[in-house]
CSV table of C-alpha atoms and ligand atoms in Angstrom, one decimal:
chain,number,residue,atom,x,y,z
A,1,MET,CA,3.8,15.5,-12.9
A,2,LYS,CA,0.7,16.8,-10.8
A,3,ILE,CA,0.1,15.1,-7.3
A,4,ILE,CA,-2.7,15.8,-5.0
A,5,MET,CA,-1.5,15.2,-1.4
A,6,ILE,CA,-4.0,14.5,1.6
A,7,ALA,CA,-2.3,14.9,4.8
A,8,GLY,CA,-4.9,12.8,7.0
A,9,ASP,CA,-5.6,12.1,10.4
A,10,GLY,CA,-3.5,11.2,13.4
A,11,ILE,CA,0.4,11.3,12.7
A,12,GLY,CA,-0.6,12.2,8.9
A,13,PRO,CA,0.3,15.7,9.0
A,14,GLU,CA,3.6,15.1,10.4
A,15,ILE,CA,4.6,12.0,8.1
A,16,SER,CA,3.0,13.8,4.9
A,17,ALA,CA,5.2,17.0,5.8
A,18,ALA,CA,8.2,14.9,5.9
A,19,THR,CA,7.2,13.5,2.6
A,20,LYS,CA,6.6,16.7,1.0
A,21,GLU,CA,10.3,17.9,2.0
A,22,VAL,CA,11.8,14.6,0.4
A,23,LEU,CA,9.5,15.3,-3.1
A,24,GLN,CA,10.7,18.9,-3.1
A,25,ALA,CA,14.4,17.7,-2.8
A,26,VAL,CA,13.8,15.0,-5.5
A,27,ASN,CA,12.1,17.6,-7.5
A,28,THR,CA,14.9,20.0,-7.5
A,29,LYS,CA,17.6,17.3,-7.9
A,30,PHE,CA,16.1,15.5,-11.0
A,31,LYS,CA,14.3,18.3,-12.6
A,32,LEU,CA,10.8,16.4,-12.5
A,33,GLY,CA,8.6,19.3,-12.6
A,34,LEU,CA,6.4,18.3,-9.7
A,35,GLN,CA,3.3,20.1,-9.0
A,36,ILE,CA,2.1,19.2,-5.3
A,37,GLU,CA,-1.5,20.5,-4.5
A,38,ASP,CA,-2.8,20.0,-0.9
A,39,GLU,CA,-6.3,18.8,-0.2
A,40,ILE,CA,-8.3,17.6,2.7
A,41,ALA,CA,-10.3,14.3,3.6
A,42,GLY,CA,-11.0,12.4,6.9
A,43,HIS,CA,-12.0,14.3,9.9
A,44,ALA,CA,-10.9,17.9,8.4
A,45,SER,CA,-13.2,17.6,5.5
A,46,LEU,CA,-16.0,15.9,7.8
A,47,LYS,CA,-15.6,19.4,9.7
A,48,MET,CA,-15.3,21.7,6.8
A,49,HIS,CA,-17.7,19.9,4.0
A,50,GLY,CA,-20.1,17.3,6.3
A,51,ALA,CA,-18.4,14.3,4.7
A,52,THR,CA,-14.7,12.7,5.0
A,53,VAL,CA,-14.4,12.8,1.2
A,54,THR,CA,-16.6,14.7,-1.6
A,55,GLU,CA,-17.2,14.3,-5.2
A,56,ALA,CA,-15.5,17.5,-6.2
A,57,LEU,CA,-12.3,16.1,-4.5
A,58,LEU,CA,-12.6,12.9,-6.4
A,59,ASN,CA,-13.1,14.9,-9.9
A,60,LYS,CA,-10.0,17.0,-8.8
A,61,VAL,CA,-8.1,13.6,-8.4
A,62,LYS,CA,-9.1,12.1,-11.5
A,63,GLN,CA,-7.6,15.3,-13.3
A,64,VAL,CA,-3.9,14.7,-11.7
A,65,ASP,CA,-1.0,12.1,-12.3
A,66,GLY,CA,-1.2,10.5,-8.6
A,67,LEU,CA,-2.4,10.9,-5.1
A,68,ILE,CA,-0.6,10.7,-1.8
A,69,LEU,CA,-3.4,9.8,0.9
A,70,GLY,CA,-2.1,10.1,4.4
A,71,PRO,CA,-3.5,7.5,7.1
A,72,MET,CA,-7.1,8.1,7.9
A,73,SER,CA,-9.0,7.7,11.2
A,74,THR,CA,-10.8,4.8,9.4
A,75,TYR,CA,-12.3,3.4,12.5
A,76,ASP,CA,-13.7,6.7,13.3
A,77,PHE,CA,-16.0,6.7,10.3
A,78,LYS,CA,-19.0,4.4,10.8
A,79,ASP,CA,-21.8,6.0,9.2
A,80,GLU,CA,-21.7,7.0,5.4
A,81,ALA,CA,-25.4,8.5,5.8
A,82,LYS,CA,-23.4,11.1,8.0
A,83,GLY,CA,-20.6,11.6,5.4
A,84,GLU,CA,-18.3,9.3,7.3
A,85,ILE,CA,-16.9,7.5,4.2
A,86,ASN,CA,-13.7,5.5,4.5
A,87,PRO,CA,-11.4,7.6,2.4
A,88,SER,CA,-9.1,4.9,1.4
A,89,LYS,CA,-12.0,2.7,0.3
A,90,PHE,CA,-13.6,5.5,-1.6
A,91,PHE,CA,-10.6,6.1,-3.6
A,92,ARG,CA,-9.6,2.6,-4.1
A,93,LYS,CA,-13.1,1.8,-5.6
A,94,SER,CA,-13.7,5.0,-7.3
A,95,LEU,CA,-10.6,5.1,-9.3
A,96,ASP,CA,-10.5,1.1,-9.5
A,97,LEU,CA,-7.3,0.8,-7.7
A,98,TYR,CA,-7.2,-2.7,-7.8
A,99,ALA,CA,-3.6,-3.6,-6.9
A,100,ASN,CA,-2.4,-2.9,-3.5
A,101,ILE,CA,1.5,-3.4,-3.9
A,102,ARG,CA,3.3,-3.6,-0.5
A,103,PRO,CA,7.0,-4.5,-0.5
A,104,ALA,CA,8.7,-5.3,2.6
A,105,LYS,CA,12.7,-6.2,3.1
A,106,THR,CA,15.1,-6.3,5.7
A,107,TYR,CA,17.9,-3.7,5.9
A,108,GLN,CA,21.5,-3.5,6.8
A,109,GLY,CA,21.9,-2.1,10.3
A,110,LEU,CA,18.6,-3.0,11.3
A,111,ARG,CA,17.6,-5.7,13.4
A,112,SER,CA,14.9,-8.0,12.5
A,113,PRO,CA,13.6,-11.3,14.3
A,114,VAL,CA,14.1,-13.2,11.1
A,115,SER,CA,16.6,-14.0,8.2
A,116,ASP,CA,17.1,-11.4,5.3
A,117,PHE,CA,14.5,-11.1,2.8
A,118,ASP,CA,13.1,-9.2,-0.1
A,119,LEU,CA,9.6,-9.5,-1.0
A,120,ILE,CA,6.1,-8.0,-2.2
A,121,VAL,CA,3.1,-8.7,-1.2
A,122,VAL,CA,0.4,-8.2,-4.1
A,123,ARG,CA,-2.9,-7.7,-2.5
A,124,GLU,CA,-6.4,-7.7,-4.4
A,125,ASN,CA,-7.9,-4.2,-3.5
A,126,THR,CA,-11.4,-4.0,-5.0
A,127,GLU,CA,-13.5,-7.1,-3.2
A,128,GLY,CA,-13.0,-10.1,-1.1
A,129,PHE,CA,-14.0,-9.6,2.5
A,130,TYR,CA,-14.5,-5.9,2.6
A,131,ALA,CA,-18.1,-5.1,3.1
A,132,ASP,CA,-17.9,-1.7,2.2
A,133,ARG,CA,-16.7,-2.6,-1.3
A,134,ASN,CA,-18.1,-5.6,-2.4
A,135,MET,CA,-21.6,-4.9,-3.4
A,136,GLU,CA,-23.3,-2.7,-6.1
A,137,GLN,CA,-25.7,-1.1,-3.6
A,138,GLY,CA,-25.6,-1.5,0.2
A,139,ASN,CA,-23.2,-3.3,2.3
A,140,GLY,CA,-21.9,-6.8,2.5
A,141,GLU,CA,-22.2,-7.2,6.2
A,142,ILE,CA,-25.8,-7.9,7.5
A,143,LEU,CA,-27.2,-8.1,11.0
A,144,VAL,CA,-29.8,-10.8,10.6
A,145,THR,CA,-31.2,-10.6,14.3
A,146,PRO,CA,-29.5,-8.9,17.1
A,147,ASP,CA,-27.6,-12.3,17.5
A,148,VAL,CA,-26.8,-13.2,13.9
A,149,ALA,CA,-24.2,-11.4,11.5
A,150,ILE,CA,-23.3,-12.4,8.1
A,151,SER,CA,-20.2,-10.9,6.1
A,152,LEU,CA,-20.1,-11.7,2.3
A,153,ARG,CA,-16.9,-12.0,0.8
A,154,ARG,CA,-16.9,-11.7,-3.3
A,155,ILE,CA,-14.2,-13.3,-5.6
A,156,THR,CA,-14.7,-12.6,-9.3
A,157,ARG,CA,-12.9,-14.0,-12.5
A,158,GLN,CA,-12.1,-10.5,-13.5
A,159,CYS,CA,-10.2,-9.0,-10.4
A,160,CYS,CA,-8.6,-12.6,-9.8
A,161,GLU,CA,-7.2,-12.3,-13.4
A,162,ARG,CA,-5.6,-8.9,-13.3
A,163,ILE,CA,-4.1,-9.0,-9.7
A,164,ALA,CA,-2.6,-12.2,-10.9
A,165,ARG,CA,-1.3,-10.4,-13.8
A,166,THR,CA,0.2,-7.8,-11.8
A,167,ALA,CA,1.8,-10.4,-9.7
A,168,PHE,CA,3.5,-12.0,-12.5
A,169,GLU,CA,4.6,-8.9,-14.5
A,170,LEU,CA,6.3,-7.9,-11.1
A,171,ALA,CA,7.7,-11.3,-10.6
A,172,GLN,CA,9.3,-11.1,-14.0
A,173,SER,CA,11.3,-7.9,-13.3
A,174,ARG,CA,12.6,-9.6,-9.8
A,175,LYS,CA,13.3,-13.1,-8.6
A,176,LYS,CA,10.8,-14.8,-11.0
A,177,HIS,CA,8.6,-16.7,-8.3
A,178,VAL,CA,5.0,-16.1,-7.4
A,179,THR,CA,3.5,-17.5,-4.2
A,180,ILE,CA,-0.5,-17.9,-4.3
A,181,VAL,CA,-1.8,-17.5,-1.0
A,182,HIS,CA,-5.4,-19.0,-0.2
A,183,LYS,CA,-7.9,-20.9,1.9
A,184,ALA,CA,-8.8,-23.2,-0.5
A,185,ASN,CA,-9.2,-26.0,1.9
A,186,VAL,CA,-12.2,-24.1,3.7
A,187,LEU,CA,-13.1,-21.7,0.7
A,188,LYS,CA,-13.1,-24.2,-1.9
A,189,ILE,CA,-15.2,-22.6,-4.2
A,190,ALA,CA,-14.1,-19.0,-4.1
A,191,ASP,CA,-10.3,-19.6,-3.3
A,192,GLY,CA,-10.6,-22.7,-5.7
A,193,MET,CA,-11.1,-20.3,-8.4
A,194,PHE,CA,-8.6,-17.7,-7.2
A,195,ILE,CA,-6.1,-20.3,-7.3
A,196,ASP,CA,-7.0,-21.6,-10.9
A,197,ILE,CA,-6.9,-18.2,-12.8
A,198,CYS,CA,-3.9,-17.4,-11.0
A,199,HIS,CA,-2.1,-20.6,-12.5
A,200,GLN,CA,-3.9,-20.1,-15.7
A,201,VAL,CA,-2.5,-16.5,-15.8
A,202,GLY,CA,1.0,-17.9,-15.0
A,203,LYS,CA,1.1,-20.1,-18.1
A,204,GLU,CA,1.8,-16.8,-20.0
A,205,PHE,CA,4.8,-16.4,-17.8
A,206,PRO,CA,6.7,-19.5,-18.4
A,207,GLU,CA,9.8,-18.5,-16.6
A,208,VAL,CA,8.3,-17.6,-13.4
A,209,SER,CA,8.1,-20.4,-11.0
A,210,ILE,CA,4.9,-20.8,-9.1
A,211,ASP,CA,3.9,-22.4,-5.7
A,212,ASP,CA,1.0,-22.0,-3.2
A,213,PHE,CA,0.4,-22.0,0.5
A,214,ILE,CA,-2.9,-21.9,2.9
A,215,VAL,CA,-2.6,-18.6,4.4
A,216,ASP,CA,-2.5,-20.0,8.1
A,217,ALA,CA,0.8,-21.9,7.0
A,218,MET,CA,2.1,-18.8,5.1
A,219,ALA,CA,2.1,-17.0,8.1
A,220,ALA,CA,4.2,-19.5,9.8
A,221,HIS,CA,6.6,-19.7,6.5
A,222,LEU,CA,7.0,-15.8,6.7
A,223,VAL,CA,8.2,-16.0,9.9
A,224,ARG,CA,10.4,-19.2,9.5
A,225,ALA,CA,12.0,-18.5,6.1
A,226,PRO,CA,10.8,-15.1,4.7
A,227,GLN,CA,13.9,-15.2,2.3
A,228,LYS,CA,12.1,-18.1,0.2
A,229,PHE,CA,9.5,-15.7,-1.0
A,230,ASP,CA,9.7,-13.3,-4.0
A,231,VAL,CA,6.1,-11.9,-4.8
A,232,ILE,CA,3.0,-13.0,-3.1
A,233,VAL,CA,-0.2,-12.8,-4.6
A,234,THR,CA,-3.4,-13.0,-2.5
A,235,THR,CA,-7.0,-11.8,-2.1
A,236,ASN,CA,-7.7,-8.7,-0.1
A,237,MET,CA,-8.0,-9.4,3.5
A,238,PHE,CA,-5.4,-12.1,3.9
A,239,GLY,CA,-3.0,-9.4,1.9
A,240,ASP,CA,-3.7,-7.0,4.3
A,241,ILE,CA,-3.0,-9.3,7.1
A,242,LEU,CA,0.3,-10.9,5.9
A,243,SER,CA,1.7,-7.5,4.9
A,244,ASP,CA,1.4,-6.1,8.4
A,245,LEU,CA,3.5,-9.1,9.4
A,246,THR,CA,5.9,-8.6,6.9
A,247,ALA,CA,6.3,-5.0,7.2
A,248,GLU,CA,7.0,-5.5,11.2
A,249,LEU,CA,9.3,-8.5,10.2
A,250,SER,CA,11.3,-6.2,8.3
A,251,GLY,CA,11.9,-3.9,11.2
A,252,SER,CA,8.9,-1.7,11.8
A,253,LEU,CA,5.3,-1.0,10.7
A,254,GLY,CA,6.8,2.6,10.3
A,255,LEU,CA,8.3,1.0,7.0
A,256,ALA,CA,5.2,-0.2,5.7
A,257,ALA,CA,4.9,1.3,2.3
A,258,SER,CA,2.5,0.8,-0.4
A,259,VAL,CA,1.1,2.2,-3.6
A,260,ASN,CA,-2.7,1.4,-4.6
A,261,ALA,CA,-2.4,1.1,-8.7
A,262,GLY,CA,-5.1,0.7,-11.2
A,263,THR,CA,-4.7,1.3,-15.5
A,264,HIS,CA,-5.2,4.8,-15.2
A,265,HIS,CA,-4.6,5.8,-11.7
A,266,ALA,CA,-2.3,5.5,-8.7
A,267,MET,CA,-2.4,6.2,-5.1
A,268,ALA,CA,0.7,6.2,-2.5
A,269,GLN,CA,-0.5,5.2,1.1
A,270,ALA,CA,1.3,4.0,4.0
A,271,ALA,CA,0.0,0.4,4.9
A,272,HIS,CA,-0.6,1.2,8.6
A,273,GLY,CA,-3.3,3.4,10.2
A,274,SER,CA,-3.3,7.0,11.6
A,275,ALA,CA,-1.6,5.6,15.1
A,276,PRO,CA,-3.1,8.0,17.2
A,277,ASP,CA,-1.1,6.9,20.3
A,278,ILE,CA,1.8,8.5,18.9
A,279,ALA,CA,0.4,11.5,17.0
A,280,ASN,CA,1.5,15.2,17.5
A,281,GLN,CA,4.9,13.6,19.2
A,282,ASN,CA,7.3,14.1,16.2
A,283,ILE,CA,8.1,10.4,16.8
A,284,ALA,CA,6.2,8.8,14.0
A,285,ASN,CA,8.2,7.1,11.0
A,286,PRO,CA,7.6,8.9,8.0
A,287,TYR,CA,9.4,6.4,5.9
A,288,SER,CA,6.2,4.4,5.2
A,289,LEU,CA,4.7,7.5,3.5
A,290,ILE,CA,8.1,8.6,1.9
A,291,LEU,CA,8.7,5.2,0.3
A,292,SER,CA,4.9,5.1,-1.0
A,293,ALA,CA,5.6,8.2,-2.7
A,294,ALA,CA,8.5,7.0,-4.2
A,295,GLN,CA,6.5,3.8,-5.3
A,296,LEU,CA,4.0,6.4,-6.8
A,297,LEU,CA,7.1,8.3,-9.0
A,298,GLU,CA,8.0,4.7,-10.0
A,299,TRP,CA,4.5,3.9,-11.3
A,300,TYR,CA,4.6,7.4,-13.3
A,301,SER,CA,7.9,6.7,-14.8
A,302,HIS,CA,6.4,3.3,-16.2
A,303,ARG,CA,3.2,4.8,-17.2
A,304,SER,CA,4.7,8.0,-18.8
A,305,GLY,CA,8.2,6.5,-19.9
A,306,LYS,CA,10.0,9.1,-18.3
A,307,SER,CA,13.2,7.6,-16.8
A,308,GLU,CA,14.1,10.5,-14.4
A,309,PHE,CA,11.0,9.6,-11.9
A,310,GLY,CA,12.1,5.9,-11.7
A,311,GLN,CA,15.7,7.3,-10.8
A,312,ALA,CA,14.2,9.7,-8.3
A,313,ALA,CA,12.1,6.7,-6.6
A,314,LYS,CA,15.5,4.6,-6.8
A,315,ALA,CA,17.4,7.5,-5.1
A,316,ILE,CA,14.6,8.0,-2.4
A,317,ALA,CA,15.2,4.2,-1.6
A,318,ASP,CA,19.0,4.3,-1.7
A,319,VAL,CA,19.4,7.4,0.6
A,320,ALA,CA,16.5,5.9,3.0
A,321,THR,CA,19.0,2.5,3.1
A,322,SER,CA,22.2,4.3,3.8
A,323,LEU,CA,20.2,6.6,6.4
A,324,ILE,CA,18.9,3.5,8.0
A,325,LEU,CA,22.6,2.0,8.2
A,326,SER,CA,23.8,5.2,9.8
A,327,LYS,CA,20.9,5.5,12.3
A,328,GLU,CA,19.8,8.8,11.0
A,329,VAL,CA,15.9,8.0,11.4
A,330,THR,CA,13.1,7.8,13.9
A,331,LYS,CA,13.4,5.4,17.2
A,332,ASP,CA,11.3,2.6,15.9
A,333,ILE,CA,14.1,1.8,13.5
A,334,GLY,CA,17.2,2.2,15.9
A,335,GLY,CA,17.7,6.0,15.4
A,336,HIS,CA,17.3,9.2,17.6
A,337,LEU,CA,15.6,11.9,15.1
A,338,GLY,CA,12.3,13.0,15.3
A,339,THR,CA,9.8,12.8,12.3
A,340,LYS,CA,10.6,16.1,10.9
A,341,GLU,CA,14.5,15.7,11.3
A,342,THR,CA,14.2,12.2,9.4
A,343,GLY,CA,12.6,13.7,6.6
A,344,ALA,CA,15.2,16.7,6.7
A,345,ALA,CA,18.0,14.1,6.7
A,346,LEU,CA,16.4,12.2,3.6
A,347,ALA,CA,15.8,15.5,1.7
A,348,LYS,CA,19.6,16.7,2.7
A,349,GLY,CA,21.0,13.3,1.6
A,350,LEU,CA,19.2,13.7,-1.8
A,351,LEU,CA,20.2,17.1,-2.6
A,352,ALA,CA,24.0,16.2,-1.7
A,353,LEU,CA,23.8,13.2,-4.6
A,354,ASP,CA,26.3,13.7,-7.2
B,1,LIG,P1,-6.0,3.1,12.9
B,1,LIG,O1,-7.4,3.0,14.0
B,1,LIG,O2,-6.0,4.4,12.2
B,1,LIG,O3,-6.0,1.8,12.1
B,1,LIG,P2,-4.4,2.3,14.9
B,1,LIG,O4,-3.2,2.7,15.8
B,1,LIG,O5,-5.1,1.1,15.5
B,1,LIG,O6,-4.9,3.4,14.0
B,1,LIG,P3,-2.1,1.7,13.1
B,1,LIG,O7,-1.9,3.2,12.7
B,1,LIG,O8,-1.7,0.7,12.1
B,1,LIG,O9,-3.0,1.3,14.0
B,1,LIG,O10,-0.7,1.5,14.2
B,1,LIG,C1,-0.6,0.0,15.2
B,1,LIG,C2,0.6,0.8,15.9
B,1,LIG,O11,1.9,0.8,15.3
B,1,LIG,C3,0.5,2.3,16.4
B,1,LIG,O12,0.1,2.0,17.9
B,1,LIG,C4,1.9,2.5,16.4
B,1,LIG,O13,2.8,2.5,17.7
B,1,LIG,C5,2.8,1.9,15.4
B,1,LIG,N1,2.9,2.7,14.1
B,1,LIG,C6,2.2,3.0,13.2
B,1,LIG,N2,2.5,3.5,12.5
B,1,LIG,C7,3.7,3.9,12.8
B,1,LIG,C8,4.9,5.0,12.0
B,1,LIG,N3,4.6,5.4,11.1
B,1,LIG,N4,5.9,5.2,13.0
B,1,LIG,C9,6.2,4.2,14.4
B,1,LIG,N5,5.1,3.6,14.5
B,1,LIG,C10,4.1,3.3,14.1
């Protein structure tokens, strides 16, 4: 398996280094034949190539089996004409990574303000309220006059169908329950269509139960009784917001892992941003990116039929769970280790497995 790794901005280089150490450990332990190549994007690329991402990099990524994208200073990149392209959007759109899969669960030994839960947010990734990706040309945000702004939200049948199918397929291998989250009381046409299509796709999965919630009520339900949910399928922005909530409910945004998956490509990416406030202090939690990388190995295992990649992914998650319990982790999740030491402890635990 060939992987391209982009360290990213802010805490990116620190959590990427820890992730690489863990991948090297599973590579040794499970004889995966992993090849990891480093590339740059974001501020480093802007400095060197005049653009945060380049077509040459995209072509390289298309030739490999997976991408690990470190957090990017998305907020700094405002003007595409100056090469300031949002790398996250660029890869999601160019590689058609339509499913952003964001698991969240509570861990033994880690205090959570809510009852125990284990769920996955399946977020549509290629359209919705994201002005930078919902138009063929131009941008979905328009300044009509200095005092009037319009943001367009695009919802299409094809994107609803494929994200719904991803959610139902995932639910089949879990607790067989899908919750559709929407705002159809206000967005009657677009979210009405989203709900209808999810129910239609659901008919192909008769063993999976379905319910649906309005997004604002869902936020309350997630705090009150997160254990009631299994797979949550929703549109782009609702998924982005709710998955930060579920990550934090699980203990820390530093546990927020995700994979962006399409038919042919996948990209591991922590669900949080570049957290410049804690950069270069060796305190960021690398588990978000490490667990994202494990999701990428899992995706590749399904795609290639090579079970050792699935075993490696499970081993990373299992050893991480035991280290959270023994508090050999970063401070944000109750431990006392730095970023580097947390990666090293996980790598050591993996190499020590029977
Ligand atoms: P950006 O502008 O790139 O989105 P941000 O700081 O506004 O960055 P996040 O990176 O999502 O947004 O971070 C929000 C807060 O969550 C940070 O201030 C940081 O304290 C915390 N945080 C984020 N990621 C981690 C992490 N891996 N480990 C520990 N704390 C984190």
